[in-house]
PDB file of C-alpha atoms and ligand atoms in Angstrom:
ATOM      1  CA  UNK A   1       6.763  13.907  -8.341  1.00 97.00           C
ATOM      2  CA  UNK A   2       4.885  12.183  -5.544  1.00 98.00           C
ATOM      3  CA  UNK A   3       3.420   8.774  -4.796  1.00 98.00           C
ATOM      4  CA  UNK A   4       0.333   8.457  -2.612  1.00 98.00           C
ATOM      5  CA  UNK A   5      -0.996   5.193  -1.201  1.00 98.00           C
ATOM      6  CA  UNK A   6      -4.554   5.069   0.092  1.00 97.00           C
ATOM      7  CA  UNK A   7      -5.396   2.350   2.589  1.00 95.00           C
ATOM      8  CA  UNK A   8      -7.840  -0.418   1.753  1.00 94.00           C
ATOM      9  CA  UNK A   9      -8.850  -1.311   5.313  1.00 95.00           C
ATOM     10  CA  UNK A  10     -12.268  -0.437   6.737  1.00 94.00           C
ATOM     11  CA  UNK A  11     -12.215   3.096   8.182  1.00 95.00           C
ATOM     12  CA  UNK A  12     -10.278   4.710   5.340  1.00 94.00           C
ATOM     13  CA  UNK A  13     -12.004   7.474   3.375  1.00 95.00           C
ATOM     14  CA  UNK A  14     -11.145   8.014  -0.303  1.00 97.00           C
ATOM     15  CA  UNK A  15     -13.326  11.069  -1.058  1.00 97.00           C
ATOM     16  CA  UNK A  16     -11.092  13.699   0.642  1.00 98.00           C
ATOM     17  CA  UNK A  17      -8.010  12.373  -1.174  1.00 98.00           C
ATOM     18  CA  UNK A  18      -9.736  12.373  -4.581  1.00 98.00           C
ATOM     19  CA  UNK A  19     -10.845  16.016  -4.163  1.00 98.00           C
ATOM     20  CA  UNK A  20      -7.375  17.078  -3.045  1.00 98.00           C
ATOM     21  CA  UNK A  21      -5.615  15.083  -5.759  1.00 98.00           C
ATOM     22  CA  UNK A  22      -7.852  16.523  -8.495  1.00 98.00           C
ATOM     23  CA  UNK A  23      -6.919  20.061  -7.386  1.00 98.00           C
ATOM     24  CA  UNK A  24      -3.189  19.315  -7.256  1.00 98.00           C
ATOM     25  CA  UNK A  25      -3.053  17.324 -10.512  1.00 98.00           C
ATOM     26  CA  UNK A  26      -5.112  20.099 -12.165  1.00 96.00           C
ATOM     27  CA  UNK A  27      -2.270  22.495 -11.253  1.00 96.00           C
ATOM     28  CA  UNK A  28       0.209  20.264 -13.114  1.00 95.00           C
ATOM     29  CA  UNK A  29       1.666  18.147 -10.266  1.00 97.00           C
ATOM     30  CA  UNK A  30       2.699  14.581 -11.090  1.00 98.00           C
ATOM     31  CA  UNK A  31       1.382  11.875  -8.760  1.00 98.00           C
ATOM     32  CA  UNK A  32       0.986   8.102  -8.834  1.00 98.00           C
ATOM     33  CA  UNK A  33      -1.888   6.568  -6.851  1.00 98.00           C
ATOM     34  CA  UNK A  34      -1.504   3.117  -5.275  1.00 98.00           C
ATOM     35  CA  UNK A  35      -4.377   1.647  -3.284  1.00 98.00           C
ATOM     36  CA  UNK A  36      -4.949  -1.213  -0.851  1.00 98.00           C
ATOM     37  CA  UNK A  37      -7.824  -3.683  -1.058  1.00 97.00           C
ATOM     38  CA  UNK A  38      -8.001  -5.548   2.266  1.00 96.00           C
ATOM     39  CA  UNK A  39     -11.508  -4.407   3.281  1.00 96.00           C
ATOM     40  CA  UNK A  40     -13.226  -5.163  -0.047  1.00 96.00           C
ATOM     41  CA  UNK A  41     -11.402  -8.509  -0.296  1.00 96.00           C
ATOM     42  CA  UNK A  42     -12.613  -9.565   3.143  1.00 96.00           C
ATOM     43  CA  UNK A  43     -16.244  -8.744   2.253  1.00 95.00           C
ATOM     44  CA  UNK A  44     -16.021 -10.488  -1.125  1.00 96.00           C
ATOM     45  CA  UNK A  45     -14.534 -13.618   0.509  1.00 96.00           C
ATOM     46  CA  UNK A  46     -17.325 -13.634   3.053  1.00 96.00           C
ATOM     47  CA  UNK A  47     -20.003 -13.320   0.344  1.00 96.00           C
ATOM     48  CA  UNK A  48     -18.363 -16.124  -1.634  1.00 96.00           C
ATOM     49  CA  UNK A  49     -17.996 -18.312   1.451  1.00 97.00           C
ATOM     50  CA  UNK A  50     -14.197 -18.445   1.112  1.00 96.00           C
ATOM     51  CA  UNK A  51     -12.220 -18.329   4.352  1.00 93.00           C
ATOM     52  CA  UNK A  52      -9.895 -15.382   4.974  1.00 90.00           C
ATOM     53  CA  UNK A  53      -6.812 -16.552   6.766  1.00 91.00           C
ATOM     54  CA  UNK A  54      -4.175 -14.311   8.290  1.00 94.00           C
ATOM     55  CA  UNK A  55      -0.909 -15.686   9.608  1.00 95.00           C
ATOM     56  CA  UNK A  56       2.136 -14.262  11.381  1.00 94.00           C
ATOM     57  CA  UNK A  57       5.555 -14.885   9.825  1.00 93.00           C
ATOM     58  CA  UNK A  58       8.527 -16.066  11.940  1.00 92.00           C
ATOM     59  CA  UNK A  59       9.883 -12.499  11.719  1.00 89.00           C
ATOM     60  CA  UNK A  60       6.631 -11.159  13.202  1.00 89.00           C
ATOM     61  CA  UNK A  61       4.777  -9.720  10.194  1.00 91.00           C
ATOM     62  CA  UNK A  62       1.089 -10.407   9.716  1.00 91.00           C
ATOM     63  CA  UNK A  63       0.074 -11.531   6.231  1.00 91.00           C
ATOM     64  CA  UNK A  64      -2.848 -12.922   4.312  1.00 94.00           C
ATOM     65  CA  UNK A  65      -2.770 -16.528   3.064  1.00 96.00           C
ATOM     66  CA  UNK A  66      -3.765 -16.402  -0.606  1.00 97.00           C
ATOM     67  CA  UNK A  67      -4.894 -19.744  -2.033  1.00 97.00           C
ATOM     68  CA  UNK A  68      -6.190 -20.007  -5.633  1.00 97.00           C
ATOM     69  CA  UNK A  69      -9.751 -18.956  -4.656  1.00 97.00           C
ATOM     70  CA  UNK A  70      -8.537 -16.107  -2.437  1.00 97.00           C
ATOM     71  CA  UNK A  71      -6.246 -14.911  -5.242  1.00 98.00           C
ATOM     72  CA  UNK A  72      -9.097 -14.688  -7.747  1.00 97.00           C
ATOM     73  CA  UNK A  73     -11.252 -12.831  -5.212  1.00 97.00           C
ATOM     74  CA  UNK A  74      -8.418 -10.501  -4.203  1.00 98.00           C
ATOM     75  CA  UNK A  75      -7.795  -9.649  -7.864  1.00 98.00           C
ATOM     76  CA  UNK A  76     -11.503  -9.018  -8.506  1.00 98.00           C
ATOM     77  CA  UNK A  77     -11.827  -6.876  -5.376  1.00 97.00           C
ATOM     78  CA  UNK A  78      -8.682  -4.870  -6.158  1.00 98.00           C
ATOM     79  CA  UNK A  79      -9.684  -4.215  -9.776  1.00 98.00           C
ATOM     80  CA  UNK A  80     -13.227  -3.229  -8.841  1.00 97.00           C
ATOM     81  CA  UNK A  81     -11.873  -0.725  -6.327  1.00 97.00           C
ATOM     82  CA  UNK A  82      -9.426   0.619  -8.950  1.00 98.00           C
ATOM     83  CA  UNK A  83     -12.338   1.017 -11.356  1.00 98.00           C
ATOM     84  CA  UNK A  84     -14.322   2.935  -8.773  1.00 98.00           C
ATOM     85  CA  UNK A  85     -11.435   5.301  -7.988  1.00 98.00           C
ATOM     86  CA  UNK A  86     -10.820   5.826 -11.707  1.00 98.00           C
ATOM     87  CA  UNK A  87     -14.506   6.723 -12.313  1.00 98.00           C
ATOM     88  CA  UNK A  88     -14.530   9.092  -9.356  1.00 98.00           C
ATOM     89  CA  UNK A  89     -11.408  10.848 -10.656  1.00 98.00           C
ATOM     90  CA  UNK A  90     -12.963  11.069 -14.143  1.00 98.00           C
ATOM     91  CA  UNK A  91     -15.940  12.864 -12.548  1.00 98.00           C
ATOM     92  CA  UNK A  92     -13.432  15.393 -11.205  1.00 98.00           C
ATOM     93  CA  UNK A  93     -11.931  15.915 -14.673  1.00 97.00           C
ATOM     94  CA  UNK A  94      -8.857  13.715 -14.156  1.00 98.00           C
ATOM     95  CA  UNK A  95      -8.040  10.818 -16.484  1.00 98.00           C
ATOM     96  CA  UNK A  96      -6.687   8.035 -14.259  1.00 98.00           C
ATOM     97  CA  UNK A  97      -6.284   4.761 -16.174  1.00 98.00           C
ATOM     98  CA  UNK A  98      -6.050   1.565 -14.134  1.00 98.00           C
ATOM     99  CA  UNK A  99      -2.665   0.031 -14.960  1.00 98.00           C
ATOM    100  CA  UNK A 100      -3.331  -3.716 -14.772  1.00 97.00           C
ATOM    101  CA  UNK A 101      -0.017  -5.515 -14.464  1.00 98.00           C
ATOM    102  CA  UNK A 102      -1.197  -8.407 -16.683  1.00 97.00           C
ATOM    103  CA  UNK A 103      -2.043  -6.091 -19.587  1.00 94.00           C
ATOM    104  CA  UNK A 104       0.411  -3.193 -19.240  1.00 93.00           C
ATOM    105  CA  UNK A 105       4.046  -3.688 -18.218  1.00 90.00           C
ATOM    106  CA  UNK A 106       4.054  -2.112 -14.776  1.00 96.00           C
ATOM    107  CA  UNK A 107       4.849  -4.275 -11.770  1.00 98.00           C
ATOM    108  CA  UNK A 108       6.383  -7.756 -11.675  1.00 98.00           C
ATOM    109  CA  UNK A 109       6.335 -10.074  -8.703  1.00 97.00           C
ATOM    110  CA  UNK A 110       8.345 -12.850  -7.199  1.00 97.00           C
ATOM    111  CA  UNK A 111       5.854 -15.420  -5.935  1.00 98.00           C
ATOM    112  CA  UNK A 112       5.953 -16.637  -2.329  1.00 97.00           C
ATOM    113  CA  UNK A 113       4.620 -20.089  -3.076  1.00 96.00           C
ATOM    114  CA  UNK A 114       5.318 -21.281   0.469  1.00 97.00           C
ATOM    115  CA  UNK A 115       4.116 -19.066   3.289  1.00 96.00           C
ATOM    116  CA  UNK A 116       6.027 -19.536   6.549  1.00 95.00           C
ATOM    117  CA  UNK A 117       3.963 -19.016   9.667  1.00 96.00           C
ATOM    118  CA  UNK A 118       4.012 -19.313  13.455  1.00 96.00           C
ATOM    119  CA  UNK A 119       0.973 -19.983  15.633  1.00 93.00           C
ATOM    120  CA  UNK A 120       1.095 -20.629  19.378  1.00 91.00           C
ATOM    121  CA  UNK A 121       4.864 -21.174  19.218  1.00 91.00           C
ATOM    122  CA  UNK A 122       4.485 -23.798  16.458  1.00 95.00           C
ATOM    123  CA  UNK A 123       6.073 -23.220  13.030  1.00 96.00           C
ATOM    124  CA  UNK A 124       4.429 -24.451   9.843  1.00 96.00           C
ATOM    125  CA  UNK A 125       4.274 -23.854   6.106  1.00 97.00           C
ATOM    126  CA  UNK A 126       1.187 -23.089   3.993  1.00 96.00           C
ATOM    127  CA  UNK A 127       1.523 -24.242   0.365  1.00 96.00           C
ATOM    128  CA  UNK A 128      -0.075 -23.071  -2.862  1.00 96.00           C
ATOM    129  CA  UNK A 129       0.145 -19.418  -1.831  1.00 98.00           C
ATOM    130  CA  UNK A 130      -0.392 -16.696  -4.464  1.00 98.00           C
ATOM    131  CA  UNK A 131       1.023 -13.577  -2.891  1.00 97.00           C
ATOM    132  CA  UNK A 132       4.302 -12.079  -3.940  1.00 97.00           C
ATOM    133  CA  UNK A 133       6.912  -9.429  -3.365  1.00 96.00           C
ATOM    134  CA  UNK A 134       7.597  -6.712  -5.908  1.00 98.00           C
ATOM    135  CA  UNK A 135      10.601  -7.505  -8.085  1.00 98.00           C
ATOM    136  CA  UNK A 136      10.493  -4.640 -10.589  1.00 98.00           C
ATOM    137  CA  UNK A 137       8.503  -1.543 -11.494  1.00 98.00           C
ATOM    138  CA  UNK A 138       8.456  -0.183 -15.059  1.00 98.00           C
ATOM    139  CA  UNK A 139       8.982   3.520 -14.398  1.00 97.00           C
ATOM    140  CA  UNK A 140       8.773   4.251 -18.150  1.00 97.00           C
ATOM    141  CA  UNK A 141       5.102   3.145 -18.243  1.00 97.00           C
ATOM    142  CA  UNK A 142       4.285   5.585 -15.457  1.00 98.00           C
ATOM    143  CA  UNK A 143       6.177   8.354 -17.254  1.00 97.00           C
ATOM    144  CA  UNK A 144       4.327   7.611 -20.511  1.00 97.00           C
ATOM    145  CA  UNK A 145       1.042   7.897 -18.600  1.00 98.00           C
ATOM    146  CA  UNK A 146       2.026  11.333 -17.271  1.00 98.00           C
ATOM    147  CA  UNK A 147       3.119  12.452 -20.744  1.00 97.00           C
ATOM    148  CA  UNK A 148      -0.342  11.578 -22.051  1.00 97.00           C
ATOM    149  CA  UNK A 149      -1.767  13.943 -19.419  1.00 97.00           C
ATOM    150  CA  UNK A 150      -3.112  11.172 -17.172  1.00 98.00           C
ATOM    151  CA  UNK A 151      -2.633  10.060 -13.569  1.00 98.00           C
ATOM    152  CA  UNK A 152      -1.366   6.456 -13.162  1.00 98.00           C
ATOM    153  CA  UNK A 153      -3.534   4.352 -10.828  1.00 98.00           C
ATOM    154  CA  UNK A 154      -2.141   1.053  -9.487  1.00 98.00           C
ATOM    155  CA  UNK A 155      -4.010  -1.776  -7.733  1.00 98.00           C
ATOM    156  CA  UNK A 156      -2.051  -3.863  -5.162  1.00 98.00           C
ATOM    157  CA  UNK A 157      -1.238  -6.497  -7.797  1.00 98.00           C
ATOM    158  CA  UNK A 158       1.915  -7.623  -9.571  1.00 98.00           C
ATOM    159  CA  UNK A 159       2.328  -9.928 -12.549  1.00 98.00           C
ATOM    160  CA  UNK A 160       3.971 -13.316 -12.117  1.00 98.00           C
ATOM    161  CA  UNK A 161       5.267 -14.625 -15.424  1.00 96.00           C
ATOM    162  CA  UNK A 162       5.511 -18.214 -14.274  1.00 96.00           C
ATOM    163  CA  UNK A 163       1.837 -18.634 -13.354  1.00 96.00           C
ATOM    164  CA  UNK A 164       0.636 -15.977 -15.815  1.00 97.00           C
ATOM    165  CA  UNK A 165      -1.404 -14.457 -12.985  1.00 98.00           C
ATOM    166  CA  UNK A 166      -1.660 -11.230 -11.055  1.00 98.00           C
ATOM    167  CA  UNK A 167      -0.518 -11.864  -7.487  1.00 98.00           C
ATOM    168  CA  UNK A 168      -1.545 -10.061  -4.327  1.00 97.00           C
ATOM    169  CA  UNK A 169       1.233  -7.737  -3.110  1.00 98.00           C
ATOM    170  CA  UNK A 170       1.388  -5.475  -0.081  1.00 97.00           C
ATOM    171  CA  UNK A 171       0.159  -2.021  -1.141  1.00 98.00           C
ATOM    172  CA  UNK A 172       2.517  -0.085   1.140  1.00 98.00           C
ATOM    173  CA  UNK A 173       5.610  -1.916  -0.088  1.00 98.00           C
ATOM    174  CA  UNK A 174       4.387  -1.575  -3.683  1.00 98.00           C
ATOM    175  CA  UNK A 175       4.064   2.183  -3.143  1.00 98.00           C
ATOM    176  CA  UNK A 176       7.634   2.267  -1.763  1.00 98.00           C
ATOM    177  CA  UNK A 177       8.984   0.427  -4.838  1.00 98.00           C
ATOM    178  CA  UNK A 178       7.060   2.742  -7.170  1.00 98.00           C
ATOM    179  CA  UNK A 179       8.386   5.845  -5.369  1.00 98.00           C
ATOM    180  CA  UNK A 180      11.956   4.584  -5.835  1.00 98.00           C
ATOM    181  CA  UNK A 181      11.355   3.648  -9.496  1.00 98.00           C
ATOM    182  CA  UNK A 182      10.095   7.131 -10.447  1.00 98.00           C
ATOM    183  CA  UNK A 183      12.582   8.916  -8.171  1.00 98.00           C
ATOM    184  CA  UNK A 184       9.759  10.620  -6.256  1.00 98.00           C
ATOM    185  CA  UNK A 185      10.301  13.574  -3.923  1.00 98.00           C
ATOM    186  CA  UNK A 186       8.007  12.013  -1.364  1.00 97.00           C
ATOM    187  CA  UNK A 187       5.825   9.037  -0.550  1.00 98.00           C
ATOM    188  CA  UNK A 188       2.567   9.676   1.328  1.00 98.00           C
ATOM    189  CA  UNK A 189       0.841   6.702   2.966  1.00 98.00           C
ATOM    190  CA  UNK A 190      -2.711   7.591   3.994  1.00 98.00           C
ATOM    191  CA  UNK A 191      -4.438   5.322   6.490  1.00 98.00           C
ATOM    192  CA  UNK A 192      -7.310   5.109   8.983  1.00 97.00           C
ATOM    193  CA  UNK A 193      -5.329   6.652  11.875  1.00 96.00           C
ATOM    194  CA  UNK A 194      -3.511   9.998  12.280  1.00 97.00           C
ATOM    195  CA  UNK A 195      -0.053   8.448  11.746  1.00 98.00           C
ATOM    196  CA  UNK A 196       2.234   6.374  13.941  1.00 98.00           C
ATOM    197  CA  UNK A 197       0.934   6.614  17.511  1.00 97.00           C
ATOM    198  CA  UNK A 198       2.650   5.871  20.813  1.00 97.00           C
ATOM    199  CA  UNK A 199      -0.736   4.854  22.188  1.00 95.00           C
ATOM    200  CA  UNK A 200      -3.634   4.232  19.789  1.00 92.00           C
ATOM    201  CA  UNK A 201      -6.175   5.441  22.356  1.00 93.00           C
ATOM    202  CA  UNK A 202      -4.461   8.832  22.823  1.00 94.00           C
ATOM    203  CA  UNK A 203      -4.593  11.157  19.773  1.00 91.00           C
ATOM    204  CA  UNK A 204      -2.008  13.450  21.370  1.00 95.00           C
ATOM    205  CA  UNK A 205       0.553  10.623  21.297  1.00 97.00           C
ATOM    206  CA  UNK A 206       1.122  11.005  17.521  1.00 98.00           C
ATOM    207  CA  UNK A 207       4.803  10.705  16.593  1.00 98.00           C
ATOM    208  CA  UNK A 208       5.256  13.832  14.470  1.00 98.00           C
ATOM    209  CA  UNK A 209       8.708  13.099  13.085  1.00 98.00           C
ATOM    210  CA  UNK A 210      11.547  10.565  13.160  1.00 98.00           C
ATOM    211  CA  UNK A 211      14.632   9.582  11.211  1.00 98.00           C
ATOM    212  CA  UNK A 212      16.108   6.218  10.152  1.00 97.00           C
ATOM    213  CA  UNK A 213      18.549   6.422  13.087  1.00 97.00           C
ATOM    214  CA  UNK A 214      15.605   6.129  15.533  1.00 96.00           C
ATOM    215  CA  UNK A 215      14.032   3.146  13.780  1.00 96.00           C
ATOM    216  CA  UNK A 216      14.335   0.538  16.533  1.00 95.00           C
ATOM    217  CA  UNK A 217      12.357   2.722  18.929  1.00 95.00           C
ATOM    218  CA  UNK A 218       9.720   3.335  16.241  1.00 95.00           C
ATOM    219  CA  UNK A 219       9.317  -0.360  15.530  1.00 94.00           C
ATOM    220  CA  UNK A 220       8.626  -1.046  19.186  1.00 95.00           C
ATOM    221  CA  UNK A 221       5.516   1.187  18.944  1.00 96.00           C
ATOM    222  CA  UNK A 222       3.958  -0.625  15.991  1.00 94.00           C
ATOM    223  CA  UNK A 223       1.646  -3.621  16.172  1.00 91.00           C
ATOM    224  CA  UNK A 224      -0.269  -5.614  13.571  1.00 88.00           C
ATOM    225  CA  UNK A 225      -0.382  -4.038  10.143  1.00 90.00           C
ATOM    226  CA  UNK A 226       1.583  -0.970  11.253  1.00 95.00           C
ATOM    227  CA  UNK A 227       4.720  -3.141  11.483  1.00 94.00           C
ATOM    228  CA  UNK A 228       4.542  -3.914   7.779  1.00 94.00           C
ATOM    229  CA  UNK A 229       3.805  -0.261   7.014  1.00 96.00           C
ATOM    230  CA  UNK A 230       6.985   0.743   8.829  1.00 97.00           C
ATOM    231  CA  UNK A 231       8.897  -1.877   6.845  1.00 97.00           C
ATOM    232  CA  UNK A 232       7.644  -0.230   3.632  1.00 98.00           C
ATOM    233  CA  UNK A 233       8.717   3.200   4.953  1.00 98.00           C
ATOM    234  CA  UNK A 234      12.168   1.898   5.848  1.00 98.00           C
ATOM    235  CA  UNK A 235      12.609   0.279   2.417  1.00 98.00           C
ATOM    236  CA  UNK A 236      11.759   3.584   0.748  1.00 98.00           C
ATOM    237  CA  UNK A 237      14.123   5.626   2.946  1.00 98.00           C
ATOM    238  CA  UNK A 238      16.987   3.120   2.738  1.00 98.00           C
ATOM    239  CA  UNK A 239      16.488   3.082  -1.042  1.00 98.00           C
ATOM    240  CA  UNK A 240      17.252   6.800  -1.067  1.00 98.00           C
ATOM    241  CA  UNK A 241      13.850   8.498  -0.875  1.00 98.00           C
ATOM    242  CA  UNK A 242      14.105  11.821   0.975  1.00 98.00           C
ATOM    243  CA  UNK A 243      10.774  11.721   2.788  1.00 98.00           C
ATOM    244  CA  UNK A 244       7.901   9.399   3.705  1.00 98.00           C
ATOM    245  CA  UNK A 245       4.742  10.598   5.465  1.00 98.00           C
ATOM    246  CA  UNK A 246       2.204   8.449   7.330  1.00 98.00           C
ATOM    247  CA  UNK A 247      -1.022  10.433   7.641  1.00 98.00           C
ATOM    248  CA  UNK A 248      -4.804  10.372   8.033  1.00 98.00           C
ATOM    249  CA  UNK A 249      -7.036   9.621   5.004  1.00 98.00           C
ATOM    250  CA  UNK A 250     -10.187  10.786   6.798  1.00 98.00           C
ATOM    251  CA  UNK A 251      -9.487  14.519   7.098  1.00 98.00           C
ATOM    252  CA  UNK A 252     -10.090  17.167   4.421  1.00 98.00           C
ATOM    253  CA  UNK A 253      -7.189  17.782   1.992  1.00 98.00           C
ATOM    254  CA  UNK A 254      -5.203  14.824   3.395  1.00 98.00           C
ATOM    255  CA  UNK A 255      -2.471  14.969   0.760  1.00 98.00           C
ATOM    256  CA  UNK A 256      -1.813  18.691   1.257  1.00 98.00           C
ATOM    257  CA  UNK A 257      -1.802  18.172   5.026  1.00 98.00           C
ATOM    258  CA  UNK A 258       0.819  15.416   4.666  1.00 98.00           C
ATOM    259  CA  UNK A 259       2.960  17.326   2.154  1.00 98.00           C
ATOM    260  CA  UNK A 260       2.861  20.449   4.361  1.00 98.00           C
ATOM    261  CA  UNK A 261       4.218  18.664   7.425  1.00 98.00           C
ATOM    262  CA  UNK A 262       1.247  16.875   9.038  1.00 98.00           C
ATOM    263  CA  UNK A 263       1.014  13.259  10.245  1.00 98.00           C
ATOM    264  CA  UNK A 264       4.226  11.340  10.949  1.00 98.00           C
ATOM    265  CA  UNK A 265       7.114  12.717   8.891  1.00 98.00           C
ATOM    266  CA  UNK A 266       9.892  10.188   8.328  1.00 98.00           C
ATOM    267  CA  UNK A 267      13.291  10.759   6.748  1.00 98.00           C
TER     268      UNK A 267
HETATM  269  P1  ADP B 301      -4.537   0.470   5.706  1.00 88.90           P
HETATM  270  O1  ADP B 301      -5.510  -0.329   4.935  1.00 88.90           O
HETATM  271  O2  ADP B 301      -4.931   1.910   5.826  1.00 88.90           O
HETATM  272  O3  ADP B 301      -3.151   0.298   5.196  1.00 88.90           O
HETATM  273  P2  ADP B 301      -3.956  -1.158   8.100  1.00 88.90           P
HETATM  274  O4  ADP B 301      -5.043  -1.807   8.873  1.00 88.90           O
HETATM  275  O5  ADP B 301      -3.098  -2.020   7.257  1.00 88.90           O
HETATM  276  O6  ADP B 301      -4.620  -0.001   7.248  1.00 88.90           O
HETATM  277  O7  ADP B 301      -2.967  -0.366   9.107  1.00 88.90           O
HETATM  278  C1  ADP B 301      -3.423   0.647   9.983  1.00 88.90           C
HETATM  279  C2  ADP B 301      -3.683   0.110  11.373  1.00 88.90           C
HETATM  280  O8  ADP B 301      -2.471  -0.137  12.084  1.00 88.90           O
HETATM  281  C3  ADP B 301      -4.401   1.078  12.276  1.00 88.90           C
HETATM  282  O9  ADP B 301      -5.810   1.083  12.057  1.00 88.90           O
HETATM  283  C4  ADP B 301      -4.040   0.577  13.695  1.00 88.90           C
HETATM  284  O10 ADP B 301      -5.046  -0.235  14.224  1.00 88.90           O
HETATM  285  C5  ADP B 301      -2.795  -0.284  13.476  1.00 88.90           C
HETATM  286  N1  ADP B 301      -1.680   0.108  14.361  1.00 88.90           N
HETATM  287  C6  ADP B 301      -0.957  -0.731  15.128  1.00 88.90           C
HETATM  288  N2  ADP B 301      -0.019  -0.093  15.858  1.00 88.90           N
HETATM  289  C7  ADP B 301      -0.136   1.227  15.548  1.00 88.90           C
HETATM  290  C8  ADP B 301       0.542   2.405  15.984  1.00 88.90           C
HETATM  291  N3  ADP B 301       1.549   2.369  16.883  1.00 88.90           N
HETATM  292  N4  ADP B 301       0.148   3.587  15.463  1.00 88.90           N
HETATM  293  C9  ADP B 301      -0.851   3.649  14.555  1.00 88.90           C
HETATM  294  N5  ADP B 301      -1.533   2.564  14.098  1.00 88.90           N
HETATM  295  C10 ADP B 301      -1.202   1.353  14.595  1.00 88.90           C
END
């Protein structure tokens, strides 16, 4: 059993993963696909004339402010991307239903109504936020999907009972929670770079492997969104997952490359 997360930022490629996944699933392997939606959300917000706002939390993580309008656009963008991936897998002979958390019991969220932020040394709070953190994953729904011969496909959304809405959740952390819920052998996070780099401008500076005991040094290398990605990796490993791989979505057979030891191998 494996979980693969494909990045949603500009610069990610989904075609190599879909080809690779279709081959592996065709051989009987069980995977769950989780995807991000940051790039499509940003373009949809721009078209709709809705501001995209990113803030940094007091603990140093960058996150998106999700007001009511941004939430609706994020949901639409995420579901349209899920639909596209599902159609492209169908073309390759793989049934991959989109598991919408508001219609199928899959992922539940805890809403972060108040978003704490720091800008220029000043702390403030943004209200009316509609992003959340994953509270639970229904592993039995994913297992039922496999039993029916299909590949579960999850958008970066989680259902919040209180508001009755799908909230925006971080795709990497969602993938980590899913991997723990289905007791996966590995979690593969594919992104628009080769893995964790010591210096983004030097391809040869790729960190090829590291363990939880070296985490502080790893965290010092990461900036921006990579910090949150490392948090997701740590949550998965501390939760008991044996292996997490950060690897490149743009190369051919990216999943096989990651499973066979490529990218940044974390344990
Ligand atoms: P995705 O949508 O694929 O999850 P993100 O934009 O969230 O992509 O995260 C990947 C980005 O993290 C890279 O494009 C890179 O700019 C940034 N990054 C920051 N520090 C590092 C680092 N040390 N190694 C690799 N990437 C890094």
